[in-house]
Amino acid sequence: MSSIVTLSEFIMERQADFPYASGDLSRLLADIGIASKIVNHKVNKAGLQDILGAMESTNVQGETQMKLDVFADNALLNAVRWGGQVCGAASEENEKYFTFESEICKKSKYVILFDPLDGSSNIDVNVSIGTIFSVFRRKSSVGDLANVNDFLQKGSEQVAAGYVIYGSSTMLVYTTGHGVNGFTLEPSIGEFCLSHENMRIPEDGTIYSINEGNLMSCSPGVQAYVNWCKQTDKKTQRPYSARYIGSLVADFHRNLIKGGIYMYPGTVKSQEGKLRLQYESNPLAFIVEQAGGKASDGKGRIMDIQPSSLHQRAPLFIGSKNMVELVERLIAEENN
Ligand code: AHM
Ligand code: MG
């Protein structure tokens, strides 16, 4: 039997690859692993504990928050605040970012941004949901309080990013810019164990994921691409399969493994689409690029966008390299 490598063992092994690393990032990743186990526990029990249903409060995007969103948000915030490896945190569920005032936090080098429970409208119907996170080195001086510039950095500045999918099994997938690795939670021992080493996304795929109900209000380039996906062509194995769960982490995870493209384009009503650049698109973009894929807003690289506000949205085309390049090309052609 091959030996099992747990997330903590793997993180520690990898830290040894960087001789000057202080271990702070490793500890932060371990804290996130622990928080996600707490969230996982709650997600699995959701049906039993009457925790389902909308709370009174709505989040900054005006959407109804589910109770589990609040729980996951608190679990992550507490884990990173008490872990002491970040000087601040921003979450999709909160309008303002948090600065952590303890001496240990003020002396830390990093900030974290996260979407604590993405796809939460799916909780009620037992469909996979996820947590997404993104870590940056702070811009402000070590010892000071975090400020807004720490959170408004381009995705290309990320030092780590990852997601947890609460699905038929629970998995944590992350990158620190040296490839992508996936860990499956083994419930009997309560540990994430290395299950998907050095994940690579196929350059081409046969799956396209988009909320096609919106297609008529998408740009002609996006419509042209979706129509192309549906045409018959033996050589490119078309028509492709349409697969849309409506839960970004789950749609992304499937396409990462099988090859495919996920799209949330701008629409007439919402030019910038729906997804948030810093909480959703950037972290997944970092992962997909590290796995050999691409992430674009339809015109250029997601991770090159300079954010100007904390909850900014951007169109997203993410997945297999050749698929993303083709949709970019069709968008450019239609625009000319
Ligand atoms: P959320 O952050 O409020 O959960 O919204 C993000 C979710 C994604 O998980 C999913 O891909 C998308 O919204 C689905 O949106 P739509 O229902 O418009 O297709
Ligand atoms: Mg979300």
mmCIF file of C-alpha atoms and ligand atoms in Angstrom:
data_model
loop_
_atom_site.group_PDB
_atom_site.id
_atom_site.type_symbol
_atom_site.label_atom_id
_atom_site.label_comp_id
_atom_site.label_asym_id
_atom_site.label_seq_id
_atom_site.Cartn_x
_atom_site.Cartn_y
_atom_site.Cartn_z
ATOM 1 C CA MET A 1 0.000 0.000 0.000
ATOM 2 C CA SER A 2 1.375 3.414 -0.869
ATOM 3 C CA SER A 3 1.778 5.763 2.076
ATOM 4 C CA ILE A 4 -0.744 8.521 2.693
ATOM 5 C CA VAL A 5 0.432 12.146 2.584
ATOM 6 C CA THR A 6 -1.732 14.512 4.584
ATOM 7 C CA LEU A 7 -2.201 18.196 3.748
ATOM 8 C CA SER A 8 -0.079 19.279 6.720
ATOM 9 C CA GLU A 9 2.721 16.878 5.789
ATOM 10 C CA PHE A 10 2.627 18.056 2.203
ATOM 11 C CA ILE A 11 2.689 21.730 3.188
ATOM 12 C CA MET A 12 5.651 21.101 5.466
ATOM 13 C CA GLU A 13 7.512 19.104 2.829
ATOM 14 C CA ARG A 14 6.977 21.868 0.286
ATOM 15 C CA GLN A 15 8.144 24.533 2.711
ATOM 16 C CA ALA A 16 11.513 22.815 2.827
ATOM 17 C CA ASP A 17 11.796 23.572 -0.923
ATOM 18 C CA PHE A 18 12.033 27.292 -0.074
ATOM 19 C CA PRO A 19 15.071 27.703 2.150
ATOM 20 C CA TYR A 20 14.236 31.238 3.266
ATOM 21 C CA ALA A 21 10.531 30.700 3.900
ATOM 22 C CA SER A 22 9.491 31.642 7.414
ATOM 23 C CA GLY A 23 6.640 29.147 7.479
ATOM 24 C CA ASP A 24 3.937 31.843 7.778
ATOM 25 C CA LEU A 25 2.279 30.939 4.497
ATOM 26 C CA SER A 26 2.398 27.259 5.413
ATOM 27 C CA ARG A 27 0.708 28.001 8.721
ATOM 28 C CA LEU A 28 -1.924 30.113 6.967
ATOM 29 C CA LEU A 29 -2.711 27.272 4.550
ATOM 30 C CA ALA A 30 -2.978 24.883 7.472
ATOM 31 C CA ASP A 31 -5.399 27.299 9.220
ATOM 32 C CA ILE A 32 -7.555 27.412 6.080
ATOM 33 C CA GLY A 33 -7.533 23.605 5.996
ATOM 34 C CA ILE A 34 -8.835 23.507 9.561
ATOM 35 C CA ALA A 35 -11.518 26.135 8.908
ATOM 36 C CA SER A 36 -12.722 24.244 5.875
ATOM 37 C CA LYS A 37 -13.072 21.059 7.926
ATOM 38 C CA ILE A 38 -15.308 22.991 10.339
ATOM 39 C CA VAL A 39 -17.379 24.318 7.427
ATOM 40 C CA ASN A 40 -17.504 20.860 5.874
ATOM 41 C CA HIS A 41 -18.870 19.416 9.089
ATOM 42 C CA LYS A 42 -21.638 22.003 9.143
ATOM 43 C CA VAL A 43 -22.420 21.648 5.436
ATOM 44 C CA ASN A 44 -22.819 17.887 5.853
ATOM 45 C CA LYS A 45 -25.158 18.359 8.765
ATOM 46 C CA ALA A 46 -27.141 21.166 7.189
ATOM 47 C CA GLY A 47 -30.219 19.089 6.507
ATOM 48 C CA LEU A 48 -30.266 17.672 10.003
ATOM 49 C CA GLN A 49 -29.748 20.741 12.061
ATOM 50 C CA ASP A 50 -32.407 22.997 10.686
ATOM 51 C CA ILE A 51 -29.687 25.411 9.718
ATOM 52 C CA LEU A 52 -31.160 25.792 6.256
ATOM 53 C CA GLY A 53 -33.050 28.808 5.130
ATOM 54 C CA ALA A 54 -32.396 32.460 4.622
ATOM 55 C CA MET A 55 -31.459 34.698 7.506
ATOM 56 C CA GLU A 56 -32.933 38.159 7.703
ATOM 57 C CA SER A 57 -29.743 39.866 6.583
ATOM 58 C CA THR A 58 -28.756 40.457 2.963
ATOM 59 C CA ASN A 59 -25.134 40.760 1.848
ATOM 60 C CA VAL A 60 -23.503 43.757 0.143
ATOM 61 C CA GLN A 61 -24.569 42.516 -3.281
ATOM 62 C CA GLY A 62 -28.201 42.670 -2.152
ATOM 63 C CA GLU A 63 -28.540 38.896 -2.223
ATOM 64 C CA THR A 64 -30.179 36.958 0.540
ATOM 65 C CA GLN A 65 -27.573 35.300 2.740
ATOM 66 C CA MET A 66 -28.174 31.761 3.842
ATOM 67 C CA LYS A 67 -27.347 30.808 7.408
ATOM 68 C CA LEU A 68 -24.488 28.639 6.280
ATOM 69 C CA ASP A 69 -22.856 31.569 4.481
ATOM 70 C CA VAL A 70 -22.701 33.395 7.753
ATOM 71 C CA PHE A 71 -21.354 30.359 9.535
ATOM 72 C CA ALA A 72 -18.642 29.780 6.910
ATOM 73 C CA ASP A 73 -17.733 33.459 6.902
ATOM 74 C CA ASN A 74 -17.252 33.449 10.672
ATOM 75 C CA ALA A 75 -15.321 30.186 10.640
ATOM 76 C CA LEU A 76 -12.824 31.503 8.112
ATOM 77 C CA LEU A 77 -12.518 34.928 9.680
ATOM 78 C CA ASN A 78 -11.880 33.422 13.093
ATOM 79 C CA ALA A 79 -9.361 30.918 11.774
ATOM 80 C CA VAL A 80 -7.257 33.567 10.041
ATOM 81 C CA ARG A 81 -7.649 36.179 12.780
ATOM 82 C CA TRP A 82 -6.577 33.845 15.582
ATOM 83 C CA GLY A 83 -4.031 32.074 13.402
ATOM 84 C CA GLY A 84 -2.124 35.366 13.283
ATOM 85 C CA GLN A 85 -0.647 34.936 9.787
ATOM 86 C CA VAL A 86 -2.582 37.775 8.096
ATOM 87 C CA CYS A 87 -2.977 41.459 8.942
ATOM 88 C CA GLY A 88 -6.417 41.668 7.339
ATOM 89 C CA ALA A 89 -9.136 39.831 5.472
ATOM 90 C CA ALA A 90 -11.842 40.677 2.970
ATOM 91 C CA SER A 91 -14.857 38.507 2.317
ATOM 92 C CA GLU A 92 -17.518 38.512 -0.356
ATOM 93 C CA GLU A 93 -20.113 38.596 2.399
ATOM 94 C CA ASN A 94 -18.896 41.816 4.026
ATOM 95 C CA GLU A 95 -18.877 45.283 2.561
ATOM 96 C CA LYS A 96 -15.655 46.392 4.267
ATOM 97 C CA TYR A 97 -12.411 44.576 4.751
ATOM 98 C CA PHE A 98 -11.271 43.665 8.261
ATOM 99 C CA THR A 99 -8.032 44.798 9.823
ATOM 100 C CA PHE A 100 -6.649 42.664 12.630
ATOM 101 C CA GLU A 101 -5.206 44.737 15.422
ATOM 102 C CA SER A 102 -3.281 42.243 17.529
ATOM 103 C CA GLU A 103 0.498 42.721 17.505
ATOM 104 C CA ILE A 104 1.065 39.310 15.933
ATOM 105 C CA CYS A 105 -1.360 40.087 13.090
ATOM 106 C CA LYS A 106 0.073 43.555 12.492
ATOM 107 C CA LYS A 107 3.508 41.977 12.116
ATOM 108 C CA SER A 108 2.306 39.438 9.565
ATOM 109 C CA LYS A 109 3.111 39.660 5.868
ATOM 110 C CA TYR A 110 -0.130 38.627 4.207
ATOM 111 C CA VAL A 111 -3.771 39.489 3.570
ATOM 112 C CA ILE A 112 -6.478 37.056 2.520
ATOM 113 C CA LEU A 113 -9.643 37.460 0.454
ATOM 114 C CA PHE A 114 -12.319 34.794 0.282
ATOM 115 C CA ASP A 115 -15.758 33.763 -0.805
ATOM 116 C CA PRO A 116 -16.720 31.696 2.242
ATOM 117 C CA LEU A 117 -19.502 29.691 0.614
ATOM 118 C CA ASP A 118 -19.921 30.067 -3.092
ATOM 119 C CA GLY A 119 -23.032 28.784 -4.832
ATOM 120 C CA SER A 120 -24.957 29.026 -1.607
ATOM 121 C CA SER A 121 -28.291 29.197 -3.409
ATOM 122 C CA ASN A 122 -27.642 25.476 -3.998
ATOM 123 C CA ILE A 123 -27.521 24.528 -0.312
ATOM 124 C CA ASP A 124 -31.231 23.875 -0.120
ATOM 125 C CA VAL A 125 -31.103 21.379 -2.960
ATOM 126 C CA ASN A 126 -28.078 19.337 -1.910
ATOM 127 C CA VAL A 127 -25.848 20.473 -4.746
ATOM 128 C CA SER A 128 -22.077 20.952 -4.352
ATOM 129 C CA ILE A 129 -20.880 24.277 -2.982
ATOM 130 C CA GLY A 130 -17.424 25.643 -2.254
ATOM 131 C CA THR A 131 -15.054 27.999 -0.489
ATOM 132 C CA ILE A 132 -12.577 30.067 -2.532
ATOM 133 C CA PHE A 133 -9.544 31.951 -1.186
ATOM 134 C CA SER A 134 -6.762 34.202 -2.408
ATOM 135 C CA VAL A 135 -3.622 35.317 -0.548
ATOM 136 C CA PHE A 136 -1.449 38.370 -1.239
ATOM 137 C CA ARG A 137 1.688 39.782 0.285
ATOM 138 C CA ARG A 138 0.668 43.067 1.948
ATOM 139 C CA LYS A 139 1.555 46.425 0.344
ATOM 140 C CA SER A 140 1.402 48.320 3.624
ATOM 141 C CA SER A 141 4.362 48.223 5.987
ATOM 142 C CA VAL A 142 4.748 45.308 8.366
ATOM 143 C CA GLY A 143 3.717 46.539 11.815
ATOM 144 C CA ASP A 144 1.010 48.896 10.482
ATOM 145 C CA LEU A 145 -2.670 48.143 10.110
ATOM 146 C CA ALA A 146 -3.719 46.729 6.739
ATOM 147 C CA ASN A 147 -5.126 49.274 4.290
ATOM 148 C CA VAL A 148 -7.276 49.127 1.162
ATOM 149 C CA ASN A 149 -4.275 48.886 -1.196
ATOM 150 C CA ASP A 150 -3.413 45.530 0.321
ATOM 151 C CA PHE A 151 -6.702 44.213 -1.073
ATOM 152 C CA LEU A 152 -6.709 45.987 -4.440
ATOM 153 C CA GLN A 153 -3.856 44.066 -6.038
ATOM 154 C CA LYS A 154 -3.822 42.410 -9.432
ATOM 155 C CA GLY A 155 -4.392 38.652 -9.465
ATOM 156 C CA SER A 156 -0.863 38.219 -10.823
ATOM 157 C CA GLU A 157 0.405 39.298 -7.387
ATOM 158 C CA GLN A 158 -1.246 36.360 -5.593
ATOM 159 C CA VAL A 159 1.091 34.178 -3.562
ATOM 160 C CA ALA A 160 -1.438 31.420 -2.957
ATOM 161 C CA ALA A 161 -4.987 30.557 -3.935
ATOM 162 C CA GLY A 162 -7.305 27.631 -3.578
ATOM 163 C CA TYR A 163 -10.764 26.263 -3.168
ATOM 164 C CA VAL A 164 -12.596 23.658 -1.200
ATOM 165 C CA ILE A 165 -15.418 21.748 -2.852
ATOM 166 C CA TYR A 166 -18.058 20.229 -0.608
ATOM 167 C CA GLY A 167 -19.272 17.563 -3.002
ATOM 168 C CA SER A 168 -19.720 13.815 -3.082
ATOM 169 C CA SER A 169 -16.397 13.990 -1.308
ATOM 170 C CA THR A 170 -14.745 17.109 0.090
ATOM 171 C CA MET A 171 -11.605 18.289 -1.642
ATOM 172 C CA LEU A 172 -9.134 21.096 -1.117
ATOM 173 C CA VAL A 173 -7.184 22.244 -4.168
ATOM 174 C CA TYR A 174 -4.484 24.904 -3.937
ATOM 175 C CA THR A 175 -1.481 26.481 -5.555
ATOM 176 C CA THR A 176 1.383 28.600 -4.314
ATOM 177 C CA GLY A 177 2.614 29.176 -7.857
ATOM 178 C CA HIS A 178 4.397 25.840 -8.142
ATOM 179 C CA GLY A 179 1.697 23.698 -9.703
ATOM 180 C CA VAL A 180 -1.676 22.635 -8.382
ATOM 181 C CA ASN A 181 -2.343 19.866 -5.894
ATOM 182 C CA GLY A 182 -5.602 18.384 -4.666
ATOM 183 C CA PHE A 183 -6.418 16.731 -1.338
ATOM 184 C CA THR A 184 -9.464 14.651 -0.509
ATOM 185 C CA LEU A 185 -10.889 14.683 2.992
ATOM 186 C CA GLU A 186 -10.773 11.200 4.466
ATOM 187 C CA PRO A 187 -13.653 11.310 6.963
ATOM 188 C CA SER A 188 -12.458 8.358 9.038
ATOM 189 C CA ILE A 189 -9.285 10.181 10.069
ATOM 190 C CA GLY A 190 -10.510 13.757 9.511
ATOM 191 C CA GLU A 191 -7.514 14.627 7.331
ATOM 192 C CA PHE A 192 -7.117 15.998 3.824
ATOM 193 C CA CYS A 193 -4.958 13.459 1.979
ATOM 194 C CA LEU A 194 -3.044 14.053 -1.234
ATOM 195 C CA SER A 195 -5.151 12.524 -3.996
ATOM 196 C CA HIS A 196 -4.504 14.673 -7.095
ATOM 197 C CA GLU A 197 -0.822 15.510 -7.420
ATOM 198 C CA ASN A 198 0.288 18.115 -9.964
ATOM 199 C CA MET A 199 -3.119 18.649 -11.571
ATOM 200 C CA ARG A 200 -3.122 19.577 -15.270
ATOM 201 C CA ILE A 201 -6.116 20.750 -17.299
ATOM 202 C CA PRO A 202 -6.364 19.291 -20.820
ATOM 203 C CA GLU A 203 -5.545 21.915 -23.490
ATOM 204 C CA ASP A 204 -8.815 21.081 -25.222
ATOM 205 C CA GLY A 205 -12.065 19.920 -23.736
ATOM 206 C CA THR A 206 -15.525 18.881 -24.814
ATOM 207 C CA ILE A 207 -17.579 20.550 -22.075
ATOM 208 C CA TYR A 208 -18.958 24.078 -22.059
ATOM 209 C CA SER A 209 -20.587 25.569 -18.976
ATOM 210 C CA ILE A 210 -22.705 28.708 -19.182
ATOM 211 C CA ASN A 211 -26.120 29.841 -17.995
ATOM 212 C CA GLU A 212 -27.581 29.578 -21.467
ATOM 213 C CA GLY A 213 -30.801 31.208 -20.370
ATOM 214 C CA ASN A 214 -28.883 34.484 -20.594
ATOM 215 C CA LEU A 215 -27.422 33.847 -24.035
ATOM 216 C CA MET A 216 -29.690 36.226 -25.971
ATOM 217 C CA SER A 217 -28.438 39.110 -23.886
ATOM 218 C CA CYS A 218 -24.763 38.186 -24.284
ATOM 219 C CA SER A 219 -22.489 39.740 -26.902
ATOM 220 C CA PRO A 220 -22.526 38.353 -30.478
ATOM 221 C CA GLY A 221 -19.030 36.889 -29.935
ATOM 222 C CA VAL A 222 -20.200 34.805 -26.979
ATOM 223 C CA GLN A 223 -23.285 33.699 -28.912
ATOM 224 C CA ALA A 224 -21.081 32.724 -31.850
ATOM 225 C CA TYR A 225 -18.867 30.621 -29.571
ATOM 226 C CA VAL A 226 -21.779 28.787 -27.946
ATOM 227 C CA ASN A 227 -23.259 28.083 -31.379
ATOM 228 C CA TRP A 228 -19.855 26.779 -32.498
ATOM 229 C CA CYS A 229 -19.811 24.419 -29.497
ATOM 230 C CA LYS A 230 -23.130 22.962 -30.668
ATOM 231 C CA GLN A 231 -22.158 22.352 -34.274
ATOM 232 C CA THR A 232 -21.267 18.858 -35.418
ATOM 233 C CA ASP A 233 -17.631 18.233 -36.309
ATOM 234 C CA LYS A 234 -15.978 14.870 -35.844
ATOM 235 C CA LYS A 235 -12.430 16.168 -35.736
ATOM 236 C CA THR A 236 -13.060 18.461 -32.760
ATOM 237 C CA GLN A 237 -15.541 16.040 -31.155
ATOM 238 C CA ARG A 238 -18.401 18.483 -31.481
ATOM 239 C CA PRO A 239 -21.129 18.985 -30.485
ATOM 240 C CA TYR A 240 -19.705 19.529 -27.025
ATOM 241 C CA SER A 241 -21.597 18.640 -23.869
ATOM 242 C CA ALA A 242 -23.379 21.413 -21.989
ATOM 243 C CA ARG A 243 -22.833 21.059 -18.231
ATOM 244 C CA TYR A 244 -23.889 23.809 -15.845
ATOM 245 C CA ILE A 245 -24.385 23.197 -12.160
ATOM 246 C CA GLY A 246 -24.647 26.880 -11.292
ATOM 247 C CA SER A 247 -22.061 26.413 -8.589
ATOM 248 C CA LEU A 248 -18.804 27.909 -9.799
ATOM 249 C CA VAL A 249 -16.431 25.766 -7.759
ATOM 250 C CA ALA A 250 -18.167 22.567 -8.859
ATOM 251 C CA ASP A 251 -18.339 23.574 -12.533
ATOM 252 C CA PHE A 252 -14.713 24.722 -12.430
ATOM 253 C CA HIS A 253 -13.491 21.588 -10.649
ATOM 254 C CA ARG A 254 -15.129 19.252 -13.157
ATOM 255 C CA ASN A 255 -13.720 21.186 -16.100
ATOM 256 C CA LEU A 256 -10.255 21.295 -14.502
ATOM 257 C CA ILE A 257 -10.206 17.529 -14.347
ATOM 258 C CA LYS A 258 -11.991 16.687 -17.577
ATOM 259 C CA GLY A 259 -11.186 19.678 -19.788
ATOM 260 C CA GLY A 260 -13.755 22.328 -20.588
ATOM 261 C CA ILE A 261 -14.674 25.986 -20.352
ATOM 262 C CA TYR A 262 -16.777 27.866 -17.801
ATOM 263 C CA MET A 263 -18.229 31.197 -18.913
ATOM 264 C CA TYR A 264 -19.994 33.980 -17.072
ATOM 265 C CA PRO A 265 -20.009 36.782 -19.636
ATOM 266 C CA GLY A 266 -21.389 40.276 -19.367
ATOM 267 C CA THR A 267 -25.034 40.675 -20.321
ATOM 268 C CA VAL A 268 -27.082 43.643 -21.483
ATOM 269 C CA LYS A 269 -28.306 44.144 -17.919
ATOM 270 C CA SER A 270 -24.990 43.512 -16.242
ATOM 271 C CA GLN A 271 -22.035 44.400 -18.470
ATOM 272 C CA GLU A 272 -19.502 43.056 -16.004
ATOM 273 C CA GLY A 273 -21.312 39.763 -15.474
ATOM 274 C CA LYS A 274 -21.926 38.430 -11.999
ATOM 275 C CA LEU A 275 -18.717 37.035 -10.568
ATOM 276 C CA ARG A 276 -16.396 38.987 -8.297
ATOM 277 C CA LEU A 277 -12.892 39.510 -9.537
ATOM 278 C CA GLN A 278 -11.106 39.267 -6.205
ATOM 279 C CA TYR A 279 -13.094 36.564 -4.457
ATOM 280 C CA GLU A 280 -13.935 34.238 -7.321
ATOM 281 C CA SER A 281 -12.164 34.926 -10.617
ATOM 282 C CA ASN A 282 -8.596 35.718 -9.515
ATOM 283 C CA PRO A 283 -8.058 32.694 -7.289
ATOM 284 C CA LEU A 284 -9.482 30.293 -9.874
ATOM 285 C CA ALA A 285 -7.456 32.054 -12.580
ATOM 286 C CA PHE A 286 -4.252 31.468 -10.607
ATOM 287 C CA ILE A 287 -5.115 27.797 -10.241
ATOM 288 C CA VAL A 288 -6.097 27.283 -13.876
ATOM 289 C CA GLU A 289 -2.930 28.965 -15.159
ATOM 290 C CA GLN A 290 -0.811 26.868 -12.834
ATOM 291 C CA ALA A 291 -2.559 23.809 -14.271
ATOM 292 C CA GLY A 292 -1.844 24.890 -17.861
ATOM 293 C CA GLY A 293 -5.183 26.561 -18.642
ATOM 294 C CA LYS A 294 -6.326 30.147 -19.154
ATOM 295 C CA ALA A 295 -8.639 32.728 -17.588
ATOM 296 C CA SER A 296 -9.861 35.767 -19.472
ATOM 297 C CA ASP A 297 -12.476 38.479 -19.194
ATOM 298 C CA GLY A 298 -13.073 38.015 -22.923
ATOM 299 C CA LYS A 299 -10.465 40.603 -23.874
ATOM 300 C CA GLY A 300 -7.431 39.801 -21.807
ATOM 301 C CA ARG A 301 -5.942 37.968 -18.872
ATOM 302 C CA ILE A 302 -8.057 38.055 -15.692
ATOM 303 C CA MET A 303 -4.989 38.334 -13.475
ATOM 304 C CA ASP A 304 -3.823 41.513 -15.262
ATOM 305 C CA ILE A 305 -6.918 43.509 -14.270
ATOM 306 C CA GLN A 306 -6.141 46.245 -11.766
ATOM 307 C CA PRO A 307 -9.050 46.199 -9.297
ATOM 308 C CA SER A 308 -10.440 49.565 -8.300
ATOM 309 C CA SER A 309 -12.956 48.424 -5.713
ATOM 310 C CA LEU A 310 -13.319 45.551 -3.330
ATOM 311 C CA HIS A 311 -16.452 43.929 -4.737
ATOM 312 C CA GLN A 312 -15.800 44.558 -8.399
ATOM 313 C CA ARG A 313 -17.283 42.172 -10.961
ATOM 314 C CA ALA A 314 -15.746 41.008 -14.239
ATOM 315 C CA PRO A 315 -16.810 38.690 -17.051
ATOM 316 C CA LEU A 316 -15.108 35.303 -16.781
ATOM 317 C CA PHE A 317 -14.025 32.735 -19.391
ATOM 318 C CA ILE A 318 -11.934 30.068 -17.711
ATOM 319 C CA GLY A 319 -10.690 26.582 -18.461
ATOM 320 C CA SER A 320 -8.870 24.696 -21.210
ATOM 321 C CA LYS A 321 -6.365 26.928 -22.994
ATOM 322 C CA ASN A 322 -7.534 26.393 -26.586
ATOM 323 C CA MET A 323 -11.192 26.867 -25.686
ATOM 324 C CA VAL A 324 -10.568 30.168 -23.900
ATOM 325 C CA GLU A 325 -8.408 31.384 -26.785
ATOM 326 C CA LEU A 326 -11.135 30.589 -29.307
ATOM 327 C CA VAL A 327 -13.857 32.441 -27.434
ATOM 328 C CA GLU A 328 -11.497 35.424 -27.062
ATOM 329 C CA ARG A 329 -10.893 35.343 -30.816
ATOM 330 C CA LEU A 330 -14.599 35.216 -31.677
ATOM 331 C CA ILE A 331 -15.326 38.083 -29.279
ATOM 332 C CA ALA A 332 -12.567 40.165 -30.912
ATOM 333 C CA GLU A 333 -13.822 39.346 -34.430
ATOM 334 C CA GLU A 334 -17.409 40.284 -33.584
ATOM 335 C CA ASN A 335 -16.235 43.526 -32.037
ATOM 336 C CA ASN A 336 -14.423 44.554 -35.215
HETATM 337 P P1 AHM B 1 -22.797 33.489 -5.178
HETATM 338 O O1 AHM B 1 -21.409 33.955 -4.855
HETATM 339 O O2 AHM B 1 -23.834 34.448 -4.728
HETATM 340 O O3 AHM B 1 -23.050 32.089 -4.719
HETATM 341 O O4 AHM B 1 -22.917 33.523 -6.787
HETATM 342 C C1 AHM B 1 -21.969 32.907 -7.574
HETATM 343 C C2 AHM B 1 -22.609 31.745 -8.279
HETATM 344 C C3 AHM B 1 -21.599 30.820 -8.894
HETATM 345 O O5 AHM B 1 -21.257 29.785 -8.040
HETATM 346 C C4 AHM B 1 -22.349 30.292 -10.094
HETATM 347 O O6 AHM B 1 -21.502 29.828 -11.095
HETATM 348 C C5 AHM B 1 -23.160 31.474 -10.521
HETATM 349 O O7 AHM B 1 -23.355 32.252 -9.356
HETATM 350 C C6 AHM B 1 -24.486 31.061 -11.069
HETATM 351 O O8 AHM B 1 -25.193 32.192 -11.462
HETATM 352 P P2 AHM B 1 -26.510 32.090 -12.346
HETATM 353 O O9 AHM B 1 -27.556 31.516 -11.457
HETATM 354 O O10 AHM B 1 -26.786 33.485 -12.764
HETATM 355 O O11 AHM B 1 -26.200 31.200 -13.506
HETATM 356 MG MG MG B 2 -19.672 33.553 -4.733
#
